[in-house]
Amino acid sequence: MTPIITASGIGKKYTLNKNQGSYVALRDVLTSFGTRAADIFRRTKKSSTKEIFWALQDVGFTINKGEVVGIIGRNGAGKSTLLKILSQITPPTTGEIMIRGRVGSLLEVGTGFHPELSGRENIYLNGAILGMSRKEITTKFNDIVQFADVEKFLDTPVKYYSSGMYVRLAFSVAAHMEPDILIIDEVLAVGDAEFQKKCIGKMDEIARKDGRTVLFVSHNMAAIQQLCKSAILLEQGQVKMQGPVKEVIDAYIGLAESSAYTDILFEPDASKKMEITAMKVSKDANEASIGVMKDFIIDIDMTLREKVEGAFISIIFFDQDGRRCADFMEIDTDENATKERLAGDYTLSVTIPGIFNAGLYTVMVVIEKGQETLDKKDGLVIRITDTTAHPYPIQGRAPLMPHATWNYQ
Amino acid sequence: MKTHSVTIRPKKLFSFSDLQEIWEYRELLYFFAWRDIKVRYKQTAIGILWAVFQPFVTMVVFSLFFGSLLQVSSDGVPYPIFVYTGLLFWQFFSTALSDTSTVLITNQQIITKVYFPRLLLPLSSVLTKVIDFGIAAIILVGMMLYYGFTPHLISLVVLPLLLVITFMASSGLGLILAAINVKYRDVRYALPFFIQILLFVTPVIYPASIAGKYSWLLALNPMMGVIQSARASVLGTTTLNWTLIGISLVATFILLLLGIYIFKKTERYFADIM
């Protein structure tokens, strides 16, 4: 059987301008042209500030028709770049991909939704943007509305929708696409738990019943394990492993294990007004790891390029299977958390209570402002070990094991 | 269903299949234009009347100041209809130009998440303006009845031709500016100023004849040919100059090709720098 996707030698090069956003102002180009001309005159040479970065390098794989493949890897491993190339949003710098079928990509829920338009109008608009024909949308219209459960609000502009309704409608349109190959990026991290379950069920149905080929990127190992038979592990822009899902997930956890407690630094992106530049965990230097029931500190370095008002920061913990198990929100502890923050560099030290059971946890930090996500970074891995002396094994129980007070009366 | 296959490789500049692809995506083109019109008329209280109101009020103000107070010459026809004929084409040109040049930035969210031929976006914004033009043209018909002008039959051929020239001029220039705008984000702040200056070097509020022996300078501007020919065919202000129309047609066609070339060249890295 000829594979439905054959990728060989895929590479993607980005040129980073240090201390500068991805786009430039003509004014700066003109002024720098002036200084460069002056430099030539003075016969001085300035080192170039450009830096070349390969987000993907020599990536190759084949995927057969009907396969449901998970793509996993840490932050910055190249997952998003690969999806963007597969969905033709950006061309690769090197290599070639042969795709035998229609590709539908879902990199974000609700792409192109317009707040002023009604639910009905947005179904048509979003459907067309996702590549459906008008006839196709009309045929599926009732299913879409029913799945999203928004019958009553069909003629209301979506700007009046609750965020739950909005996401439900958006996912529903996307879930009714019928491409030969479906590419999905972490969209299940939206909506409430009930709806997430419904989404996973729908995706399972798409994959199993219709025999569709699905590429699925997620940090949620439980979802990957449930939906996919095989997986691809990306590491530093290269395919580290492709094979049965269980083995690949084990390899991924092994990678995470080896990087526990490593400080994570992020490449600055000047287009963001507020961003996370580093994440660290402080532990006692004498100890190899953090023991259960011990508090520990996470340091988050942030840069604000302008004054930001109303933003709040949250720290999310994922367990070994990628299940979200704890949220720490600044808004919970500090009434002024959404206060005005001035431009500058900050280090935020967060004391995390010792509520975690022994195991491996991944930390994600999110900065939100209303509906908008200002920045989202992950990759910090923390290992908690059992340092208790009691004879009952605690590993394998629930991820959270907060301290309780036990009193006999 | 036919099997559809795609090969993704480092992008080539331009191929014939690009045009075919635009044809395949024509429904999306329609939806983009439909969205723009719908949203615009939902946001204004008077809705669709806005397309009539805007050129009409401009015409009244210009007639008052330039026509009555400053006594600007209007080649022997009433100033209001003289200026409105010019405004009709000018507004099509200037709104299409300013919309196409920012269309990539306003649709950034979609461009970075979904694939479709990027040319659809500027194309749809120009199409939206064609509809505005159609609505605003109704007023011209009314004014012609009021002032008792019978158009030459030839204008049935000339006006569509002029519309094509304006379409090509605004999208050609718009595509170039759109590409520049993605890379250099400060350009769009200079654009309104640029358009305003263009209004004064185009014979909209005054006849081309006032430039005397320097009128060839004005002819460098394709909109001058368009507006002068529109007046000649509708109002009979001057005799129709077919050479001028021909030159404008060729010049704007070249401008359009150049625009597409520059746009396609930049298109390859749109999503990377947004």
XYZ file of C-alpha atoms in Angstrom:
683
model
C 0.000 0.000 0.000
C 1.340 3.435 -0.843
C 1.482 5.580 2.259
C -0.898 8.531 2.393
C 1.841 10.862 3.661
C 5.504 10.520 2.777
C 7.842 13.124 4.186
C 11.540 13.158 3.509
C 14.331 15.493 4.470
C 12.026 18.204 5.820
C 13.890 21.172 7.221
C 12.734 24.602 8.278
C 15.097 27.453 8.854
C 14.252 30.611 10.706
C 16.430 33.666 10.874
C 16.191 35.320 14.226
C 16.964 38.933 14.719
C 18.294 39.354 18.193
C 16.511 41.881 20.361
C 13.996 42.490 17.661
C 10.583 41.208 16.835
C 9.805 39.101 13.840
C 8.811 42.102 11.828
C 10.558 45.396 11.443
C 9.735 49.017 11.010
C 10.788 50.624 7.764
C 12.039 53.511 9.852
C 14.567 51.220 11.569
C 15.735 49.804 8.267
C 16.304 53.271 6.903
C 18.180 54.444 9.976
C 20.263 51.285 10.178
C 21.092 51.715 6.512
C 22.418 55.128 7.456
C 24.577 53.805 10.267
C 25.834 50.969 8.093
C 26.870 53.433 5.447
C 28.641 55.411 8.137
C 30.350 52.216 9.318
C 31.740 51.555 5.879
C 33.068 55.051 5.888
C 34.737 54.489 9.219
C 35.900 51.043 8.123
C 34.536 49.381 11.181
C 32.718 46.101 11.015
C 29.878 45.190 13.259
C 29.115 41.568 13.853
C 25.800 40.554 12.389
C 22.980 40.203 14.895
C 21.206 37.607 12.777
C 21.072 34.092 14.027
C 20.031 31.053 12.056
C 17.859 28.502 13.738
C 16.631 25.210 12.331
C 13.222 24.415 13.820
C 13.197 21.137 11.911
C 16.051 19.264 10.363
C 15.966 16.214 8.115
C 12.580 15.036 9.307
C 11.230 12.009 7.485
C 8.335 9.632 8.126
C 5.549 7.798 6.377
C 1.955 7.488 7.465
C -0.512 4.971 6.070
C -4.145 5.528 5.290
C -6.394 5.163 8.303
C -3.609 5.543 10.838
C -4.101 7.759 13.854
C -0.708 9.118 14.775
C 0.220 11.138 17.819
C 3.005 13.685 17.576
C 4.694 14.317 20.884
C 7.709 16.213 22.053
C 8.676 18.927 24.421
C 8.147 22.627 23.936
C 10.286 23.825 21.038
C 10.821 20.324 19.654
C 9.289 21.429 16.353
C 5.764 20.010 16.620
C 3.971 23.213 15.686
C 6.366 23.918 12.831
C 5.756 20.444 11.448
C 1.997 20.931 11.616
C 2.284 24.303 9.909
C 4.268 22.767 7.076
C 1.844 19.863 6.719
C -1.083 22.282 6.583
C 0.742 24.422 3.987
C 0.706 27.521 6.118
C 4.426 27.867 5.701
C 6.668 26.145 3.159
C 9.614 23.968 4.235
C 13.130 25.222 3.532
C 14.276 21.784 2.381
C 12.707 18.431 1.623
C 9.442 17.232 0.206
C 6.140 15.843 1.429
C 3.784 13.834 -0.760
C 0.216 13.865 0.457
C -2.428 11.739 -1.262
C -5.669 13.281 -0.155
C -7.419 16.371 1.034
C -5.930 17.876 4.180
C -8.009 19.596 6.814
C -6.138 21.263 9.602
C -7.368 22.371 12.936
C -4.592 24.344 14.557
C -6.955 26.495 16.530
C -10.614 26.352 17.343
C -12.746 29.072 15.786
C -10.347 30.426 13.182
C -11.977 33.318 11.417
C -14.999 33.573 13.698
C -16.268 37.105 13.541
C -17.763 38.475 16.774
C -20.315 40.650 14.971
C -21.771 37.806 12.947
C -24.420 35.435 14.248
C -23.863 31.793 15.074
C -25.508 30.775 11.820
C -23.352 33.112 9.741
C -20.192 32.031 11.523
C -20.901 28.362 10.825
C -20.862 29.157 7.119
C -17.862 31.464 7.277
C -15.764 29.167 9.464
C -16.773 26.127 7.443
C -15.673 27.825 4.230
C -12.370 28.854 5.786
C -11.796 25.255 6.867
C -12.328 24.162 3.291
C -15.928 22.993 3.228
C -18.190 23.850 0.328
C -21.423 25.699 0.912
C -23.412 22.630 -0.030
C -21.477 20.509 2.428
C -22.125 22.986 5.238
C -25.828 23.169 4.462
C -26.101 19.376 4.607
C -24.336 19.195 7.954
C -25.805 22.337 9.411
C -28.243 20.621 11.756
C -25.637 18.164 13.045
C -23.246 21.010 13.742
C -25.847 22.975 15.672
C -26.988 19.945 17.598
C -23.494 18.864 18.602
C -22.680 22.378 19.783
C -26.002 22.684 21.586
C -26.608 26.309 20.577
C -30.011 26.063 18.814
C -31.484 28.920 20.795
C -28.713 31.370 20.000
C -28.252 30.735 16.298
C -29.201 34.265 15.330
C -27.350 36.010 18.143
C -23.971 37.570 17.302
C -21.273 35.330 18.773
C -19.838 38.246 20.731
C -22.695 37.651 23.181
C -21.889 33.941 23.536
C -20.347 32.614 26.723
C -16.827 31.324 26.159
C -18.125 27.772 26.579
C -20.748 28.193 23.872
C -18.255 29.834 21.573
C -15.775 27.002 21.880
C -18.495 24.368 21.478
C -19.732 25.919 18.266
C -16.225 26.330 16.911
C -15.225 22.761 17.674
C -18.454 21.466 16.256
C -17.876 23.110 12.874
C -14.369 21.704 12.755
C -15.445 18.235 13.833
C -17.760 18.026 10.851
C -15.027 18.549 8.283
C -14.501 15.488 6.156
C -10.989 15.653 4.791
C -8.981 12.505 4.055
C -6.324 13.650 6.479
C -7.089 15.597 9.614
C -4.366 17.523 11.424
C -5.168 18.559 14.968
C -3.155 20.667 17.370
C -3.894 20.569 21.075
C -7.404 21.895 20.560
C -8.791 19.651 23.208
C -7.299 21.812 25.891
C -10.393 23.986 25.635
C -13.829 23.926 27.135
C -15.008 22.274 30.304
C -14.243 18.686 31.267
C -17.623 17.455 30.028
C -17.097 18.977 26.616
C -13.514 17.727 26.414
C -14.815 14.230 26.899
C -17.353 14.772 24.142
C -14.566 16.038 21.857
C -12.334 13.048 22.472
C -15.317 10.812 21.805
C -16.004 12.620 18.536
C -12.376 12.363 17.479
C -12.341 8.696 18.314
C -15.413 8.272 16.149
C -13.823 10.168 13.263
C -10.722 8.026 13.470
C -12.327 4.647 14.035
C -15.618 4.668 12.208
C -14.718 6.675 9.161
C -11.209 5.295 8.772
C -9.800 8.782 8.485
C -6.078 9.466 8.795
C -5.439 11.690 11.789
C -2.329 13.494 13.009
C -2.751 14.608 16.553
C -0.440 16.814 18.606
C -0.974 16.952 22.328
C 0.678 17.141 25.686
C -2.077 14.992 27.040
C -0.534 11.530 27.060
C -3.763 9.982 28.235
C -5.598 11.339 25.189
C -2.760 10.303 22.877
C -2.806 6.820 24.317
C -6.563 6.564 23.961
C -6.748 7.830 20.379
C -3.537 6.778 18.687
C -1.991 3.454 17.827
C 1.355 4.871 16.848
C 3.282 8.033 17.565
C 6.205 10.151 16.461
C 8.543 11.660 19.014
C 10.237 14.900 18.025
C 13.270 16.170 19.852
C 15.194 19.293 18.894
C 13.724 19.390 15.420
C 14.405 15.767 14.575
C 12.440 12.548 14.663
C 13.730 10.732 17.701
C 11.420 7.787 17.347
C 8.397 6.503 15.437
C 6.541 3.406 16.567
C 3.778 1.975 18.719
C 2.243 4.578 20.974
C 3.166 2.971 24.290
C 6.872 2.701 23.459
C 7.062 6.247 22.148
C 5.352 7.634 25.228
C 7.794 5.728 27.442
C 10.684 7.215 25.497
C 9.157 10.666 25.920
C 8.807 10.193 29.654
C 12.417 8.993 29.758
C 13.446 12.244 28.060
C 11.420 14.233 30.558
C 12.938 12.288 33.442
C 16.460 13.110 32.330
C 15.634 16.790 32.084
C 14.060 17.129 35.511
C 15.074 20.320 37.307
C 16.769 21.756 34.242
C 16.224 25.508 34.008
C 14.266 26.395 30.921
C 15.133 29.546 28.980
C 13.051 30.854 26.108
C 14.028 32.790 23.016
C 12.602 36.319 23.379
C 9.831 37.298 21.012
C 9.553 41.067 20.801
C 6.058 40.934 19.357
C 4.690 39.870 22.749
C 3.892 42.623 25.186
C 4.318 40.368 28.192
C 6.264 37.124 28.077
C 7.900 34.429 30.142
C 11.631 34.253 29.522
C 12.720 31.551 31.966
C 11.377 28.971 34.395
C 13.400 27.458 37.223
C 12.729 25.346 40.217
C 14.749 25.998 43.364
C 15.500 23.055 45.548
C 17.932 22.335 48.286
C 21.287 21.777 46.566
C 22.063 18.878 48.886
C 19.008 16.943 47.866
C 18.739 15.064 44.574
C 15.042 15.747 44.295
C 12.073 17.184 46.118
C 10.414 14.970 48.670
C 6.687 14.532 49.008
C 4.918 17.015 51.275
C 7.790 19.488 50.931
C 7.097 22.976 49.674
C 9.255 24.163 46.797
C 9.746 27.369 44.846
C 9.282 28.006 41.138
C 10.952 31.137 39.771
C 9.465 32.655 36.658
C 11.352 35.367 34.776
C 9.140 37.734 32.838
C 9.614 40.648 30.503
C 7.018 43.351 30.036
C 7.590 45.473 26.981
C 4.794 47.848 27.833
C 2.405 48.569 30.650
C -0.078 45.713 31.006
C -3.281 45.962 32.965
C -5.588 43.160 34.040
C -3.308 40.235 33.218
C -3.045 37.264 35.518
C -0.650 34.398 35.753
C -1.383 30.760 36.430
C 0.805 27.712 36.894
C -0.574 24.386 35.721
C 0.794 20.985 36.711
C 0.465 17.940 34.470
C 1.196 14.460 35.719
C 3.185 11.798 33.908
C 0.235 10.915 31.674
C -0.312 14.505 30.711
C -3.412 14.833 32.867
C -3.884 18.276 34.269
C -3.797 17.777 38.017
C -3.331 21.140 39.715
C -3.779 24.826 38.937
C -2.250 27.617 40.929
C -3.700 30.970 40.064
C -2.315 34.292 41.094
C -5.845 35.633 41.159
C -6.667 33.234 43.979
C -4.049 34.439 46.381
C -3.555 38.073 45.555
C -6.498 40.418 45.232
C -4.370 42.850 43.278
C -3.092 40.205 40.902
C -4.725 41.887 37.955
C -3.265 45.241 38.814
C -1.348 47.391 36.440
C 2.178 46.153 35.735
C 4.810 48.505 34.408
C 7.277 47.640 31.670
C 10.451 45.933 32.837
C 11.960 42.605 33.831
C 10.580 40.728 36.809
C 11.213 37.492 38.621
C 8.157 35.979 40.201
C 8.827 33.478 42.979
C 5.964 31.128 43.637
C 5.953 28.843 46.637
C 4.155 25.664 45.673
C 2.709 23.748 48.601
C 3.836 20.141 49.009
C 0.653 18.516 47.820
C 2.056 16.265 45.112
C 2.531 12.567 45.272
C 5.747 10.944 44.084
C 6.117 11.114 40.301
C 7.083 13.268 37.376
C 5.280 16.554 36.732
C 5.438 19.018 33.867
C 4.811 22.657 34.603
C 3.099 25.105 32.292
C 2.860 28.829 32.931
C 0.127 30.868 31.283
C -0.431 34.619 31.221
C -3.990 35.514 30.375
C -5.909 38.695 29.983
C -9.626 38.175 29.584
C -10.108 35.875 26.579
C -6.635 36.519 25.274
C -3.576 34.399 26.053
C -0.598 36.725 26.253
C 1.956 33.967 26.686
C 2.083 30.248 27.400
C 5.244 28.288 28.115
C 5.930 24.800 29.358
C 8.685 22.256 29.604
C 9.816 22.549 33.201
C 9.931 19.061 34.702
C 9.855 18.338 38.411
C 10.448 14.970 40.016
C 8.901 14.373 43.418
C 10.232 11.385 45.324
C 8.929 9.389 48.184
C 10.994 10.332 51.197
C 8.544 9.104 53.743
C 9.562 6.193 55.897
C 6.234 4.467 56.287
C 5.856 0.962 54.869
C 2.961 1.602 52.493
C 3.951 2.457 48.922
C 2.545 5.779 47.818
C 3.638 5.674 44.209
C 0.792 4.901 41.850
C -1.900 6.486 43.973
C -3.577 9.765 43.087
C -1.287 12.538 41.815
C -2.282 14.817 44.670
C -1.696 13.902 48.293
C -2.271 17.027 50.337
C -1.597 17.012 54.014
C -4.678 16.477 56.155
C -5.099 16.690 59.931
C -6.104 13.411 61.470
C -7.768 13.637 64.875
C -9.322 10.827 66.893
C -12.067 11.891 69.232
C -14.626 11.763 -5.623
C -11.443 12.564 -7.454
C -8.250 11.848 -5.614
C -6.561 14.963 -4.564
C -2.856 14.962 -4.033
C -0.506 17.639 -2.872
C 3.229 17.857 -2.911
C 4.712 20.216 -0.411
C 8.163 21.483 -1.195
C 10.128 24.719 -0.948
C 7.795 27.095 -2.700
C 8.122 28.125 -6.303
C 7.351 31.683 -7.245
C 4.448 31.449 -9.592
C 2.843 28.792 -11.659
C -0.272 28.446 -13.707
C -1.795 26.147 -11.107
C -2.077 29.172 -8.791
C -4.823 30.590 -10.983
C -6.557 27.244 -11.080
C -6.370 27.117 -7.305
C -8.048 30.506 -6.969
C -10.837 29.190 -9.125
C -11.166 26.140 -6.851
C -11.432 28.419 -3.853
C -13.973 30.784 -5.404
C -16.527 29.978 -2.713
C -14.195 31.176 -0.014
C -13.620 34.347 -2.027
C -17.356 34.883 -1.975
C -17.504 34.254 1.783
C -14.721 36.727 2.517
C -16.474 39.432 0.511
C -19.815 38.522 2.092
C -18.275 38.763 5.565
C -16.773 42.201 4.908
C -20.013 43.631 3.591
C -22.130 42.045 6.302
C -19.887 43.196 9.129
C -19.553 46.706 7.802
C -23.266 47.234 7.420
C -23.996 45.649 10.776
C -21.676 48.032 12.526
C -23.146 51.227 11.194
C -26.577 52.377 12.279
C -27.743 53.353 8.815
C -26.455 50.117 7.312
C -26.294 49.917 3.549
C -27.196 53.595 3.209
C -23.659 54.371 4.296
C -22.407 53.511 0.814
C -24.691 56.246 -0.555
C -24.327 58.730 2.265
C -20.538 58.952 2.192
C -19.985 60.018 -1.441
C -23.124 62.137 -1.381
C -22.048 64.232 1.605
C -18.537 64.566 0.200
C -20.065 65.808 -3.031
C -22.235 68.371 -1.205
C -19.299 69.697 0.826
C -16.986 69.874 -2.176
C -19.669 71.593 -4.273
C -20.182 74.152 -1.552
C -16.530 75.013 -1.014
C -14.834 74.358 -4.322
C -17.774 74.901 -6.626
C -19.679 77.827 -5.118
C -17.131 79.598 -2.934
C -13.869 79.021 -4.785
C -15.518 78.939 -8.224
C -13.348 76.061 -9.440
C -13.915 75.537 -13.141
C -15.853 72.446 -14.110
C -15.529 72.322 -17.889
C -18.905 73.897 -18.436
C -21.090 71.391 -16.566
C -22.711 71.922 -13.131
C -20.049 71.471 -10.481
C -21.946 68.927 -8.316
C -22.291 66.371 -11.122
C -18.775 67.158 -12.302
C -17.242 66.433 -8.909
C -19.484 63.443 -8.224
C -18.386 61.653 -11.386
C -14.815 62.084 -10.238
C -15.568 61.102 -6.659
C -17.326 57.938 -7.710
C -14.158 56.524 -9.258
C -11.860 58.148 -6.762
C -13.621 56.607 -3.775
C -13.551 53.198 -5.386
C -9.833 53.572 -5.992
C -8.870 55.001 -2.610
C -10.978 52.695 -0.409
C -9.911 49.628 -2.388
C -6.291 50.695 -2.124
C -6.359 51.296 1.602
C -8.296 48.084 2.316
C -6.122 45.785 0.219
C -2.954 47.180 1.659
C -3.951 46.268 5.217
C -5.926 43.114 4.460
C -3.137 40.738 5.436
C -2.659 42.339 8.813
C -6.358 42.458 9.621
C -6.652 38.768 8.700
C -3.419 37.736 10.398
C -5.269 35.351 12.708
C -6.567 33.309 9.789
C -3.379 33.404 7.740
C -1.298 31.848 10.494
C -3.793 29.043 11.092
C -5.324 27.932 7.831
C -4.145 27.452 4.289
C -5.879 29.030 1.300
C -4.508 31.031 -1.632
C -3.557 34.315 0.025
C -4.543 36.317 -3.057
C -8.175 35.714 -2.119
C -7.982 38.276 0.661
C -6.963 41.363 -1.341
C -9.177 40.198 -4.182
C -12.203 40.031 -1.918
C -11.624 43.496 -0.506
C -11.561 45.003 -3.990
C -14.720 43.093 -4.900
C -16.466 44.562 -1.867
C -15.649 48.019 -3.183
C -17.135 47.170 -6.563
C -20.435 46.660 -4.772
C -20.105 50.024 -3.029
C -19.359 51.537 -6.411
C -22.539 50.048 -7.831
C -24.632 51.506 -5.016
C -23.014 54.933 -5.262
C -23.513 54.924 -9.033
C -27.273 55.048 -8.476
C -26.876 58.613 -7.228
C -25.051 59.548 -10.397
C -27.992 58.275 -12.430
C -30.300 60.391 -10.279
C -28.144 63.453 -10.759
C -28.036 62.922 -14.499
C -31.803 62.869 -14.596
C -31.960 65.984 -12.440
C -29.497 67.953 -14.574
C -30.878 66.520 -17.794
C -27.835 64.692 -19.131
C -28.265 61.918 -21.630
C -25.174 59.770 -21.629
C -23.543 58.848 -24.888
C -24.204 55.274 -25.840
C -20.479 54.801 -25.920
C -20.383 55.178 -22.155
C -21.895 51.698 -21.864
C -18.580 50.426 -23.215
C -16.325 53.023 -21.661
C -17.577 52.886 -18.058
C -16.991 49.135 -17.573
C -13.570 49.592 -19.137
C -12.806 52.392 -16.684
C -13.984 50.204 -13.847
C -11.540 47.508 -14.964
C -8.708 50.037 -15.095
C -9.519 51.294 -11.594
C -9.776 47.712 -10.370
C -6.345 46.879 -11.756
C -4.770 50.110 -10.543
C -6.034 49.783 -6.980
C -5.320 46.071 -6.655
C -1.911 46.340 -8.307
C -0.788 49.120 -6.015
C -2.656 47.548 -3.097
C -0.880 44.199 -3.498
C 2.503 45.887 -3.451
C 1.590 47.854 -0.348
C 0.089 44.770 1.307
C 3.369 42.917 0.898
C 5.376 45.858 2.201
C 2.964 46.283 5.095
C 3.545 42.763 6.368
C 7.244 43.338 6.534
C 7.320 46.943 7.622
C 4.446 47.576 9.962
C 4.878 51.326 10.151
C 4.029 51.817 6.482
C 0.297 51.689 7.097
C 0.425 54.807 9.225
C 1.808 56.743 6.309
C -0.788 55.412 3.883
C -3.778 57.685 4.692
C -1.508 60.657 4.185
C -0.278 59.238 0.895
C -3.845 58.702 -0.310
C -4.828 62.218 0.661
C -1.949 63.646 -1.331
C -2.999 61.499 -4.280
C -6.455 63.068 -4.173
C -4.962 66.475 -4.813
C -2.752 65.393 -7.701
C -5.702 63.668 -9.360
C -8.249 65.860 -11.160
C -11.169 64.978 -8.879
C -12.116 68.407 -7.579
C -10.739 70.329 -10.547
C -10.618 69.624 -14.307
C -7.400 68.292 -15.838
C -7.451 71.280 -18.164
C -6.259 73.669 -15.449
C -2.783 72.147 -15.616
C -2.372 73.612 -19.107
C 0.815 72.515 -20.776
C 1.794 70.467 -17.749
C -1.211 68.165 -18.059
C 1.082 65.384 -19.356
C 2.425 65.277 -15.794
C -1.043 64.408 -14.538
C -1.344 61.726 -17.210
C 1.316 59.711 -15.396
C -1.399 59.023 -12.860
C -3.709 56.335 -14.264
C -6.641 57.676 -12.261
C -6.418 60.916 -14.210
C -7.189 59.065 -17.431
C -10.042 57.224 -15.759
C -11.710 60.304 -14.330
C -11.278 62.407 -17.411
C -12.687 59.682 -19.652
C -15.599 59.108 -17.283
C -16.523 62.782 -17.516
C -16.074 62.790 -21.260
C -18.377 59.842 -21.780
C -21.055 60.703 -19.215
C -21.059 64.504 -19.308
C -19.442 65.207 -22.645
C -16.930 67.629 -21.083
C -14.192 66.766 -23.579
C -13.891 64.412 -26.485
C -13.048 60.850 -25.579
C -9.347 60.170 -25.811
C -9.003 56.511 -26.746
C -5.212 56.638 -26.676
C -5.367 57.772 -23.083
C -7.703 54.886 -22.189
C -5.452 52.442 -24.030
C -2.342 53.649 -22.233
C -4.100 53.473 -18.862
C -5.290 49.960 -19.617
C -1.813 48.718 -20.482
C -0.105 50.605 -17.666
C -2.485 49.353 -14.963
C -2.299 45.810 -16.315
C 1.477 45.912 -15.922
C 0.999 47.384 -12.442
C -1.326 44.508 -11.560
C 1.156 41.889 -12.781
C 3.913 43.578 -10.819
C 1.662 43.612 -7.758
C 0.902 39.900 -8.070
C 4.603 39.151 -8.553
C 5.670 41.058 -5.441
C 2.788 39.659 -3.417
C 3.568 36.059 -4.389
C 7.213 36.612 -3.636
C 6.445 37.823 -0.124
C 3.644 35.308 0.378
C 6.182 32.563 1.073
C 7.097 34.009 4.401
C 3.879 35.771 5.458
C 3.059 33.198 8.120
C 6.626 33.169 9.418
C 6.840 36.851 10.191
C 3.348 37.469 11.463
